XYZ file of C-alpha atoms in Angstrom:
684
model
C 77.949 -31.004 -48.554
C 75.052 -29.446 -50.462
C 71.675 -29.164 -48.723
C 68.388 -27.629 -49.706
C 67.717 -24.109 -48.536
C 64.879 -25.397 -46.347
C 67.161 -27.903 -44.597
C 69.805 -25.218 -44.079
C 67.171 -22.953 -42.483
C 66.036 -25.655 -40.048
C 69.506 -26.115 -38.536
C 70.629 -22.481 -38.788
C 71.531 -20.849 -35.481
C 70.774 -17.084 -35.576
C 73.671 -16.523 -33.169
C 76.096 -17.610 -35.914
C 75.283 -14.802 -38.379
C 76.530 -13.797 -40.851
C 76.940 -16.916 -43.021
C 78.238 -17.086 -46.602
C 76.417 -19.480 -48.920
C 77.261 -20.638 -52.417
C 74.452 -21.637 -54.780
C 74.921 -25.181 -56.131
C 71.799 -25.362 -58.306
C 70.265 -22.075 -59.420
C 66.728 -20.983 -60.109
C 65.232 -18.167 -62.118
C 61.747 -16.921 -61.304
C 59.883 -14.507 -63.531
C 56.291 -13.420 -63.111
C 55.538 -16.045 -60.462
C 55.216 -13.444 -57.721
C 52.135 -14.908 -55.973
C 53.665 -18.352 -55.528
C 56.699 -16.796 -53.828
C 54.448 -14.609 -51.671
C 55.550 -11.353 -53.188
C 59.269 -12.185 -53.480
C 60.970 -12.477 -56.831
C 64.664 -13.132 -57.325
C 67.149 -14.779 -59.669
C 69.859 -17.073 -58.291
C 72.477 -18.601 -60.547
C 74.793 -21.530 -59.864
C 77.998 -20.321 -58.215
C 76.546 -17.098 -56.750
C 77.753 -16.072 -53.305
C 75.324 -14.762 -50.718
C 75.981 -13.381 -47.264
C 72.988 -14.231 -45.051
C 72.609 -11.457 -42.475
C 69.260 -12.288 -40.893
C 66.382 -14.737 -40.844
C 62.795 -13.877 -40.021
C 59.377 -15.519 -40.056
C 57.170 -13.828 -42.633
C 54.127 -16.098 -42.533
C 52.696 -19.295 -41.110
C 51.200 -22.319 -42.775
C 48.159 -22.992 -40.586
C 46.459 -26.388 -40.506
C 42.858 -26.253 -39.279
C 40.893 -28.953 -37.462
C 39.368 -29.949 -40.833
C 42.905 -30.515 -42.259
C 42.730 -27.517 -44.590
C 45.832 -25.332 -44.921
C 45.982 -21.549 -44.935
C 48.799 -19.092 -45.475
C 48.643 -16.426 -42.730
C 51.086 -13.479 -42.732
C 52.533 -12.343 -39.415
C 50.827 -8.962 -39.896
C 47.407 -10.598 -39.521
C 45.346 -8.339 -37.199
C 44.291 -10.742 -34.469
C 45.078 -12.036 -30.992
C 45.867 -15.681 -30.315
C 46.238 -17.899 -27.263
C 49.034 -20.462 -27.149
C 48.423 -24.075 -26.251
C 51.170 -25.645 -24.162
C 53.553 -27.868 -26.123
C 52.935 -31.436 -24.936
C 56.319 -32.653 -26.179
C 58.763 -32.396 -23.241
C 62.343 -31.170 -23.345
C 64.897 -33.683 -22.093
C 67.637 -31.258 -21.067
C 68.340 -27.604 -20.380
C 70.679 -27.635 -23.385
C 67.722 -28.467 -25.647
C 65.702 -25.593 -24.166
C 68.536 -23.090 -24.617
C 69.106 -24.182 -28.223
C 65.422 -24.192 -29.179
C 64.046 -21.038 -27.582
C 64.903 -17.363 -27.637
C 65.643 -16.435 -24.001
C 66.524 -12.913 -22.886
C 65.568 -10.210 -20.390
C 62.511 -9.336 -22.488
C 59.275 -10.261 -20.747
C 58.033 -12.341 -23.698
C 61.229 -14.366 -23.905
C 61.182 -15.859 -20.412
C 59.511 -19.274 -20.783
C 57.934 -21.163 -17.876
C 58.389 -24.934 -17.479
C 57.049 -27.674 -15.242
C 59.589 -30.081 -13.809
C 58.508 -33.705 -14.201
C 61.122 -35.010 -11.786
C 62.855 -33.935 -8.586
C 66.123 -31.992 -8.967
C 68.608 -31.777 -6.111
C 70.508 -28.476 -5.983
C 72.948 -26.880 -3.582
C 70.447 -24.048 -2.969
C 67.519 -26.395 -2.371
C 65.249 -28.955 -3.986
C 63.090 -28.532 -7.092
C 60.186 -30.857 -6.413
C 58.293 -32.811 -9.019
C 55.471 -30.608 -10.279
C 57.220 -27.299 -9.452
C 57.130 -24.632 -12.153
C 59.999 -22.245 -12.831
C 60.743 -19.335 -15.141
C 63.999 -19.054 -17.098
C 65.137 -15.423 -16.971
C 68.627 -15.342 -18.532
C 71.162 -17.527 -20.282
C 74.914 -17.315 -19.709
C 77.386 -19.066 -22.008
C 80.604 -20.474 -20.581
C 83.576 -22.371 -21.928
C 82.266 -25.686 -20.664
C 78.703 -25.102 -21.853
C 76.555 -22.607 -20.072
C 73.862 -22.066 -17.457
C 70.356 -20.662 -17.189
C 69.185 -18.460 -14.332
C 65.752 -19.489 -13.048
C 63.093 -18.301 -10.631
C 60.804 -20.759 -8.857
C 57.142 -19.771 -9.034
C 54.451 -20.051 -6.353
C 56.890 -20.358 -3.459
C 57.593 -17.829 -0.740
C 60.101 -16.434 -0.071
C 61.412 -15.915 -3.580
C 63.760 -18.700 -4.634
C 66.248 -18.216 -7.491
C 68.649 -20.853 -8.771
C 70.730 -21.805 -11.813
C 70.840 -24.961 -13.940
C 73.655 -26.073 -16.202
C 73.084 -26.981 -19.838
C 73.945 -30.585 -18.976
C 71.026 -30.891 -16.527
C 68.792 -33.764 -17.616
C 65.102 -33.987 -16.778
C 61.544 -33.916 -18.007
C 60.616 -30.280 -18.658
C 57.158 -29.488 -20.019
C 55.994 -26.073 -21.136
C 53.382 -24.507 -18.835
C 50.108 -23.139 -20.135
C 50.355 -19.457 -21.062
C 47.141 -17.452 -20.577
C 48.492 -14.302 -22.248
C 47.175 -13.267 -25.692
C 49.674 -12.596 -28.488
C 49.741 -11.265 -32.027
C 51.227 -13.470 -34.733
C 54.183 -11.117 -34.956
C 54.935 -11.628 -31.249
C 54.535 -15.382 -31.610
C 56.930 -15.372 -34.570
C 59.527 -13.327 -32.705
C 59.420 -14.924 -29.255
C 57.315 -18.091 -29.047
C 58.505 -20.410 -31.836
C 60.777 -23.289 -30.845
C 63.329 -24.436 -33.384
C 62.073 -27.498 -35.270
C 58.664 -27.507 -33.544
C 55.181 -26.489 -34.518
C 52.994 -24.210 -32.430
C 49.275 -24.760 -31.777
C 47.113 -21.693 -31.156
C 43.478 -20.644 -30.954
C 42.209 -17.292 -32.162
C 40.570 -15.292 -29.380
C 39.928 -11.950 -31.050
C 40.117 -10.398 -34.500
C 41.206 -6.781 -34.489
C 39.366 -4.742 -37.127
C 41.556 -3.252 -39.815
C 39.712 -2.125 -42.902
C 42.834 -1.461 -44.931
C 44.335 -4.911 -44.320
C 44.123 -7.382 -47.188
C 43.757 -10.519 -45.027
C 41.319 -9.246 -42.365
C 38.702 -11.900 -43.197
C 41.160 -14.742 -43.698
C 39.974 -16.662 -40.594
C 36.346 -15.555 -40.723
C 34.940 -19.095 -41.074
C 37.741 -20.933 -39.279
C 37.142 -22.273 -35.762
C 39.096 -24.361 -33.291
C 42.818 -24.984 -33.062
C 45.390 -23.952 -35.653
C 48.727 -25.754 -36.020
C 51.261 -23.193 -37.167
C 54.332 -24.099 -39.219
C 56.660 -21.110 -39.696
C 57.854 -20.097 -43.151
C 61.174 -18.280 -42.912
C 62.713 -15.630 -45.085
C 66.435 -15.038 -45.442
C 67.929 -11.572 -45.761
C 71.065 -11.730 -47.877
C 73.374 -9.473 -49.851
C 75.784 -10.037 -52.732
C 79.251 -8.614 -53.284
C 78.272 -6.331 -56.142
C 74.894 -4.972 -55.081
C 73.656 -2.918 -52.150
C 70.177 -4.360 -52.538
C 68.957 -6.763 -49.857
C 67.617 -10.010 -51.279
C 64.595 -11.485 -49.510
C 64.679 -15.216 -50.173
C 61.893 -17.540 -48.955
C 63.198 -20.616 -47.181
C 61.096 -22.967 -49.330
C 62.824 -21.867 -52.550
C 63.953 -24.938 -54.497
C 67.737 -24.381 -54.505
C 70.730 -26.209 -53.042
C 73.398 -24.362 -51.086
C 76.755 -24.962 -49.405
C 78.017 -23.082 -46.330
C 81.414 -21.599 -47.313
C 81.768 -19.053 -44.510
C 85.272 -20.228 -43.583
C 86.555 -19.724 -47.130
C 85.486 -16.094 -47.707
C 85.837 -12.758 -45.951
C 82.455 -11.505 -44.762
C 83.695 -7.903 -44.721
C 84.087 -7.980 -48.525
C 80.297 -7.739 -48.772
C 78.282 -4.578 -48.184
C 76.766 -4.234 -44.723
C 73.114 -3.144 -44.958
C 71.604 -2.907 -41.502
C 68.275 -1.831 -40.098
C 68.207 0.755 -37.328
C 67.549 -1.990 -34.777
C 70.568 -3.938 -36.069
C 72.712 -0.828 -35.620
C 71.286 -0.213 -32.143
C 72.288 -3.714 -31.027
C 75.929 -3.199 -32.027
C 78.497 -2.829 -29.204
C 79.678 0.681 -28.188
C 83.046 0.241 -29.906
C 81.219 -0.028 -33.253
C 80.442 3.739 -33.169
C 80.778 6.298 -34.666
C 80.312 5.164 -38.282
C 79.462 6.694 -41.629
C 76.339 5.236 -43.217
C 74.415 5.722 -46.417
C 70.666 5.422 -46.833
C 69.871 2.308 -48.855
C 68.078 2.765 -52.174
C 66.391 -0.598 -51.838
C 62.897 0.863 -51.451
C 61.335 4.291 -50.988
C 61.091 5.239 -47.320
C 58.318 7.275 -45.759
C 60.105 9.763 -43.533
C 58.818 12.455 -41.236
C 59.598 16.052 -42.258
C 62.331 16.232 -39.594
C 64.095 13.106 -40.881
C 63.703 14.083 -44.535
C 66.030 17.043 -44.049
C 68.483 14.872 -42.108
C 68.691 12.161 -44.792
C 68.553 14.560 -47.720
C 72.216 13.908 -48.571
C 71.715 10.144 -47.960
C 75.006 10.010 -46.035
C 74.930 10.439 -42.300
C 77.049 9.872 -39.204
C 75.745 7.547 -36.497
C 77.387 8.691 -33.262
C 76.052 6.299 -30.627
C 73.067 4.294 -29.412
C 71.167 5.185 -26.245
C 67.758 4.949 -24.572
C 65.856 8.231 -24.461
C 63.097 9.028 -22.000
C 59.704 9.775 -23.516
C 56.400 10.658 -21.860
C 53.327 8.939 -23.256
C 50.242 11.179 -23.338
C 46.747 10.967 -24.802
C 44.430 13.734 -25.874
C 41.305 14.389 -23.789
C 37.924 15.794 -24.703
C 37.577 14.576 -28.295
C 35.896 11.582 -29.893
C 38.989 10.505 -31.850
C 41.769 10.328 -29.284
C 45.293 11.133 -30.429
C 48.405 9.795 -28.717
C 51.790 11.505 -28.355
C 55.333 10.772 -27.270
C 56.708 13.895 -25.609
C 60.487 14.325 -25.146
C 61.916 15.635 -21.890
C 63.326 18.592 -23.823
C 59.838 19.969 -24.531
C 59.853 23.609 -23.366
C 56.129 24.228 -23.096
C 54.316 24.830 -19.813
C 51.328 22.953 -18.404
C 48.526 23.711 -15.975
C 46.764 21.048 -13.961
C 43.300 19.737 -14.772
C 41.026 17.866 -12.354
C 41.414 14.115 -12.211
C 38.548 11.665 -11.897
C 38.844 8.641 -9.622
C 36.267 5.916 -10.354
C 36.922 4.048 -7.091
C 38.463 4.683 -3.710
C 41.250 2.310 -4.731
C 42.238 4.684 -7.546
C 42.141 7.551 -5.086
C 44.420 5.717 -2.666
C 46.877 4.847 -5.457
C 47.156 8.540 -6.345
C 48.426 9.420 -2.858
C 51.544 11.561 -3.197
C 54.396 12.567 -0.896
C 54.459 16.082 -2.339
C 50.910 17.330 -1.815
C 47.465 16.636 -0.428
C 44.675 15.604 -2.776
C 41.315 17.268 -2.243
C 38.309 15.577 -3.858
C 34.520 15.730 -3.791
C 32.349 12.604 -3.957
C 30.008 12.337 -6.945
C 28.100 9.217 -5.802
C 26.842 8.013 -2.458
C 27.936 4.832 -0.755
C 26.327 3.308 2.346
C 28.882 1.311 4.300
C 27.879 -1.864 6.165
C 31.424 -2.412 7.421
C 32.270 -1.643 11.036
C 34.675 1.251 11.347
C 34.392 2.272 7.693
C 32.600 5.464 6.760
C 29.688 5.972 4.405
C 29.865 8.555 1.633
C 27.229 11.012 0.412
C 27.342 12.835 -2.887
C 28.978 16.213 -2.297
C 31.150 15.101 0.633
C 34.623 16.562 0.520
C 37.691 14.515 1.435
C 41.394 15.222 1.768
C 43.951 12.522 1.034
C 46.981 13.380 3.106
C 50.587 13.177 1.980
C 52.357 9.853 2.075
C 53.043 6.662 0.188
C 50.344 4.375 -1.097
C 49.596 1.971 1.743
C 50.210 -1.741 1.208
C 50.093 -4.768 3.437
C 52.545 -7.640 3.369
C 51.083 -11.134 3.363
C 53.465 -14.092 3.221
C 56.156 -11.897 1.716
C 53.885 -10.556 -1.031
C 52.656 -6.968 -1.058
C 48.987 -6.330 -1.613
C 46.648 -3.383 -1.223
C 44.979 -2.786 2.127
C 41.214 -3.176 2.629
C 40.804 0.448 3.712
C 42.747 3.676 3.855
C 42.516 6.722 6.097
C 41.804 10.256 4.946
C 40.200 13.449 6.254
C 36.558 14.367 5.765
C 35.596 18.045 5.697
C 32.548 18.251 7.974
C 32.161 22.040 8.260
C 33.499 24.719 5.988
C 33.530 28.488 6.209
C 35.453 31.259 4.489
C 38.280 31.176 7.021
C 38.236 27.775 8.675
C 37.135 24.225 8.054
C 36.546 21.309 10.400
C 38.034 17.938 9.479
C 37.660 14.518 10.988
C 39.664 11.363 10.184
C 37.667 8.619 8.475
C 38.484 5.267 6.931
C 37.129 4.466 3.484
C 36.901 0.943 2.047
C 39.029 0.665 -1.100
C 36.264 -1.445 -2.668
C 34.026 1.629 -2.634
C 32.448 1.877 -6.077
C 31.768 5.573 -6.003
C 33.252 8.462 -7.860
C 35.542 11.304 -6.867
C 36.389 14.514 -8.693
C 39.589 16.365 -7.810
C 39.346 19.973 -6.664
C 42.269 21.864 -8.211
C 43.288 25.258 -6.858
C 46.877 25.122 -8.098
C 47.496 27.856 -10.695
C 51.207 27.159 -11.106
C 52.676 26.256 -14.506
C 54.847 23.128 -14.736
C 57.315 21.663 -17.190
C 56.870 18.082 -18.339
C 59.913 17.028 -16.280
C 58.466 18.599 -13.110
C 55.148 16.804 -13.575
C 56.864 13.420 -13.888
C 59.109 14.125 -10.900
C 56.585 15.577 -8.434
C 53.284 13.849 -9.186
C 52.255 10.204 -9.534
C 51.089 9.311 -13.017
C 48.555 9.311 -14.616
C 47.992 13.061 -14.462
C 45.734 15.525 -16.307
C 47.052 18.791 -17.762
C 46.602 21.231 -20.595
C 49.178 23.387 -22.377
C 49.222 26.934 -21.013
C 52.354 28.137 -22.850
C 53.382 26.458 -26.090
C 56.959 25.560 -26.974
C 58.240 28.572 -28.926
C 61.182 26.609 -30.343
C 58.798 24.501 -32.455
C 57.274 25.742 -35.680
C 54.060 23.889 -34.913
C 53.262 22.737 -31.379
C 50.658 20.002 -31.818
C 50.074 19.816 -28.050
C 48.914 23.425 -27.830
C 45.766 22.655 -29.818
C 44.674 19.789 -27.567
C 41.858 20.630 -25.099
C 43.567 18.467 -22.482
C 46.284 15.849 -22.075
C 46.273 12.676 -20.000
C 49.910 12.078 -19.010
C 50.099 8.281 -18.685
C 53.656 7.072 -18.093
C 57.345 7.441 -18.809
C 58.875 4.980 -21.259
C 62.399 4.156 -22.361
C 62.718 4.582 -26.124
C 65.732 3.083 -28.007
C 67.283 5.775 -30.201
C 70.299 6.538 -32.355
C 72.042 9.921 -32.357
C 72.459 10.718 -36.057
C 73.792 13.856 -37.765
C 74.588 14.978 -41.268
C 78.197 15.049 -42.420
C 78.537 18.794 -41.596
C 77.170 18.310 -38.050
C 74.770 21.177 -38.719
C 71.750 19.048 -37.840
C 71.660 16.408 -35.113
C 68.615 14.272 -34.419
C 67.483 11.579 -32.012
C 66.066 8.920 -34.356
C 63.707 6.354 -32.761
C 64.652 2.818 -33.716
C 61.219 1.196 -33.453
C 59.302 3.763 -35.494
C 61.684 4.555 -38.372
C 61.886 1.810 -40.991
C 65.258 2.548 -42.569
C 68.002 0.419 -44.090
C 71.520 1.838 -43.881
C 74.692 0.676 -45.602
C 77.644 1.006 -43.237
C 80.595 2.487 -45.102
C 83.418 3.116 -42.638
C 84.291 4.404 -39.209
C 84.222 8.116 -38.579
C 87.285 9.653 -36.938
C 85.855 13.040 -35.980
C 84.631 14.154 -32.572
C 81.084 13.325 -31.614
C 78.869 16.213 -30.480
C 78.648 16.805 -26.755
C 75.077 18.064 -26.714
C 72.113 15.821 -27.377
C 70.202 16.030 -30.599
C 66.857 17.604 -31.324
C 63.842 15.457 -30.576
C 60.375 16.203 -31.864
C 56.935 15.429 -30.493
C 55.691 12.263 -32.159
C 52.057 11.548 -32.841
C 51.804 7.760 -32.789
C 49.184 5.441 -34.218
C 46.624 3.468 -32.237
C 48.548 0.222 -32.832
C 51.805 1.742 -31.610
C 50.062 3.171 -28.536
C 48.613 -0.174 -27.441
C 51.937 -1.872 -28.094
C 53.613 0.579 -25.718
C 50.850 0.338 -23.111
C 50.319 -3.411 -23.274
C 52.607 -4.382 -20.413
C 52.531 -1.091 -18.554
C 50.053 -2.220 -15.889
C 51.628 -5.597 -15.150
C 53.542 -4.191 -12.167
C 50.522 -2.472 -10.584
C 49.115 -4.216 -7.527
C 45.583 -5.412 -8.320
C 42.726 -4.036 -6.201
C 41.820 -6.135 -3.170
C 38.624 -8.100 -2.808
C 36.011 -6.498 -0.554
C 36.373 -7.482 3.111
C 34.059 -10.030 4.699
C 30.731 -8.512 5.600
C 30.169 -8.186 9.361
C 27.970 -10.714 11.141
C 25.883 -7.976 12.766
C 25.803 -5.050 10.371
C 23.989 -1.849 11.270
C 20.365 -1.524 10.051
C 19.933 -0.201 6.558
C 18.944 3.462 6.382
C 15.312 3.991 5.342
C 16.375 6.010 2.287
C 17.933 2.911 0.788
C 14.511 1.197 0.647
C 11.826 1.755 -1.917
C 8.578 3.443 -0.907
C 6.649 0.205 -1.219
C 9.085 -1.566 1.091
C 8.714 1.158 3.721
C 4.939 0.818 3.813
C 5.100 -2.954 3.996
C 7.659 -2.918 6.805
C 5.576 -0.466 8.793
C 2.610 -2.846 8.672
C 4.703 -5.905 9.488
C 7.131 -4.910 12.201
C 8.004 -8.545 12.775
C 9.983 -8.618 9.538
C 13.429 -7.587 10.716
C 15.813 -6.112 8.128
C 18.713 -7.497 10.160
C 17.879 -11.090 9.298
C 20.255 -10.960 6.369
C 23.321 -8.983 5.343
C 22.924 -6.606 2.430
C 25.448 -4.658 0.385
C 24.672 -1.149 -0.905
C 22.580 -1.070 -4.051
C 23.987 -0.032 -7.389
C 22.088 1.174 -10.432
C 22.385 -2.202 -12.133
C 20.982 -3.986 -9.059
C 17.389 -2.886 -9.766
C 14.935 -4.725 -11.994
C 11.726 -3.381 -13.539
C 8.368 -4.749 -12.332
C 4.966 -3.458 -13.392
C 2.436 -2.416 -10.777
C -1.047 -3.320 -11.978
C -2.710 -0.985 -9.443
C -1.109 2.251 -10.503
C -0.120 1.224 -14.013
C 3.447 2.319 -13.335
C 6.790 0.595 -13.369
C 8.651 0.184 -10.115
C 12.254 -0.710 -9.470
C 12.928 -3.555 -7.055
C 16.458 -3.794 -5.649
C 18.303 -7.100 -5.836
C 21.302 -7.287 -3.523
C 24.145 -9.802 -4.018
C 23.597 -11.515 -0.680
C 24.655 -14.980 0.335
C 21.710 -17.370 0.021
C 21.610 -21.061 0.923
C 20.968 -22.455 -2.530
C 18.702 -25.420 -1.603
C 16.274 -23.397 0.580
C 16.069 -20.275 -1.581
C 14.008 -21.811 -4.364
C 11.621 -23.482 -1.891
C 11.081 -20.320 0.126
C 10.389 -18.230 -2.937
C 8.047 -20.888 -4.296
C 5.998 -20.647 -1.078
C 5.645 -16.910 -1.583
C 7.915 -15.919 1.302
C 9.661 -12.590 0.988
C 13.385 -12.063 1.037
C 13.107 -10.279 4.393
C 11.785 -13.470 6.008
C 14.565 -15.685 4.701
C 17.313 -16.222 7.261
C 20.747 -16.376 5.780
C 23.004 -19.124 7.056
C 26.723 -19.591 6.616
C 28.957 -22.628 6.728
C 31.315 -22.858 9.650
C 34.211 -23.748 7.338
C 34.008 -20.312 5.763
C 34.673 -18.414 9.005
C 38.412 -18.740 8.578
C 38.358 -17.083 5.146
C 38.878 -13.342 5.094
C 36.875 -13.008 1.882
C 34.080 -15.557 1.541
C 31.539 -14.842 -1.169
C 29.137 -16.985 -3.088
C 27.059 -15.204 -5.696
C 23.853 -16.591 -7.153
C 24.223 -17.821 -10.714
C 22.257 -16.733 -13.775
C 19.682 -19.537 -13.548
C 18.828 -18.638 -9.954
C 18.639 -14.954 -10.843
C 16.190 -15.673 -13.674
C 14.087 -17.770 -11.281
C 14.062 -14.954 -8.725
C 12.957 -12.469 -11.360
C 10.129 -14.737 -12.539
C 8.954 -15.246 -8.949
C 8.973 -11.515 -8.238
C 7.089 -10.781 -11.454
C 4.431 -13.355 -10.588
C 4.071 -12.015 -7.050
C 3.908 -8.438 -8.298
C 1.128 -9.333 -10.756
C -0.806 -11.205 -8.045
C -0.610 -8.226 -5.721
C -3.108 -6.426 -7.903
C -5.610 -9.255 -7.312
C -5.053 -10.124 -3.652
C -3.250 -9.148 -0.507
C 0.259 -7.689 -1.030
C 3.109 -9.954 -0.068
C 6.022 -8.887 2.118
C 8.603 -8.405 -0.622
C 11.214 -5.753 -0.899
């Protein structure tokens, strides 16, 4: 039965590729390139097409004012998904509609609207669960799930026949349109999004497409079919809204009678028994190849031996305004020397703890501790982080960072000996630490990744002599960030004189598979070059790198009776005022150490100079604060109270909002101006 191409696309299951279609009513397009969004083709009645893939090339977006826009998936912006309000009635419907795999973006989260009784336990109404994998069986299939927000971890499986009321949970992650098109589009459903950020790209044609568009956008995907004919090696790109009728005749024709053009990712996904094969570079469009790949594909016929995942080390250049990013192979033969690392907080210092060596650092900022048992830090203090694993506490089965960690403080130092004492530093310490490096040894890239926790700072001391040009040798410093797994194909020329590891994600090639190759595959691995990657590629690789890192803990509850503040933490005006009024006790409220941003400018009318007044994020009773300040009372005279219900909380903080802060500033300014006319008030 003939259907339109659009109707065929709506019911097409990508798992059933390839499909052979016969054109029932043809169309010939000439010159109408814009209307077909850059695609031009001629289809005659009776033509046979083998559909090998289907992709989303653009979206039709409907705005809140009911205007429609055509947005390509390459649009440089980030979007937030709105949860689909239409529920799924069965697990079968979810498995058929969504793309579910081990990839992080293809593991949807649903809310159960009814109770489900299982052998492993009970899924209560209102519980949310994540679908991690799908397994197909003869009698249907099952999905493997993980229940969220319940300890200990609870995993279970649901059959396709499971009925229920499953609603998509709200996703707070930001996505590009390309990621939404690949992972977040349900079959036969629209997707509502809101734009959260436009990424600047001067060379992109549609950068200002949503400049004056606000609110929600309802996205309708527009698909594109990749197809080939029997007589041509060219891949036809056919938009799904093309006005033709087709019939599925897959059962009547041999799919192998067509050419097999495949992208590198298509080849990578093939099973191991598919290799080795002889392939020819497609002449469909000119390819931009690196100098290394140009020599490999010079003959346009190559041998693909096998697919594998290569280990690459992601590094960024240091010390220049325009940062470059590199992917370094493990086979790199250069040597590196260490460079000092900077640790912005004590938490970063604790995370860098290693089992192979001690870390010696010097503090660059001072920190006055008000916590019992936790040490203060002065600029210039030297600390030693001893060997060991990064400490973590377990709370209800979940690991989290501790509130403090122990290290050694160097109290006295001479040419031959040094005196150390154990101290405990709060991990919330907002100071700064610079590493002291005395190691002159030269390391390989493999040794750095094996012996030291990443990130790590180095510079090239001996370049790789096997490379004609070592781009790393010219960098003033390198920030080694992480190891990644890079999908690659081992490809050689027909003479096996040149063998290369070709990255799948960064080489846009189309190959026509000719036949199997009966020779012996090379035992050794191929040559792999240092790749300089773009900014977009770098952030794509780094985007989910930090998702497994334990977040820093909240600062611990401030003690009820903290030690008095040191005099050096007070301004000169405060010292003179406190000396005249000894009744004003600094212990009447709890204060955190001041930071640079915690000072505000006030003019002194007596001296004609500006003075900085510290504002500390203390806990004020909101109703009494405004009244006390209105009466001209100083902050030192305000007693700070605390609700009894908060005593059970380990971390109980309430910060003053912006309106209160503005009121405090106005009150201080008024009092500071009046001090030039009358008696000074007791303000800090």
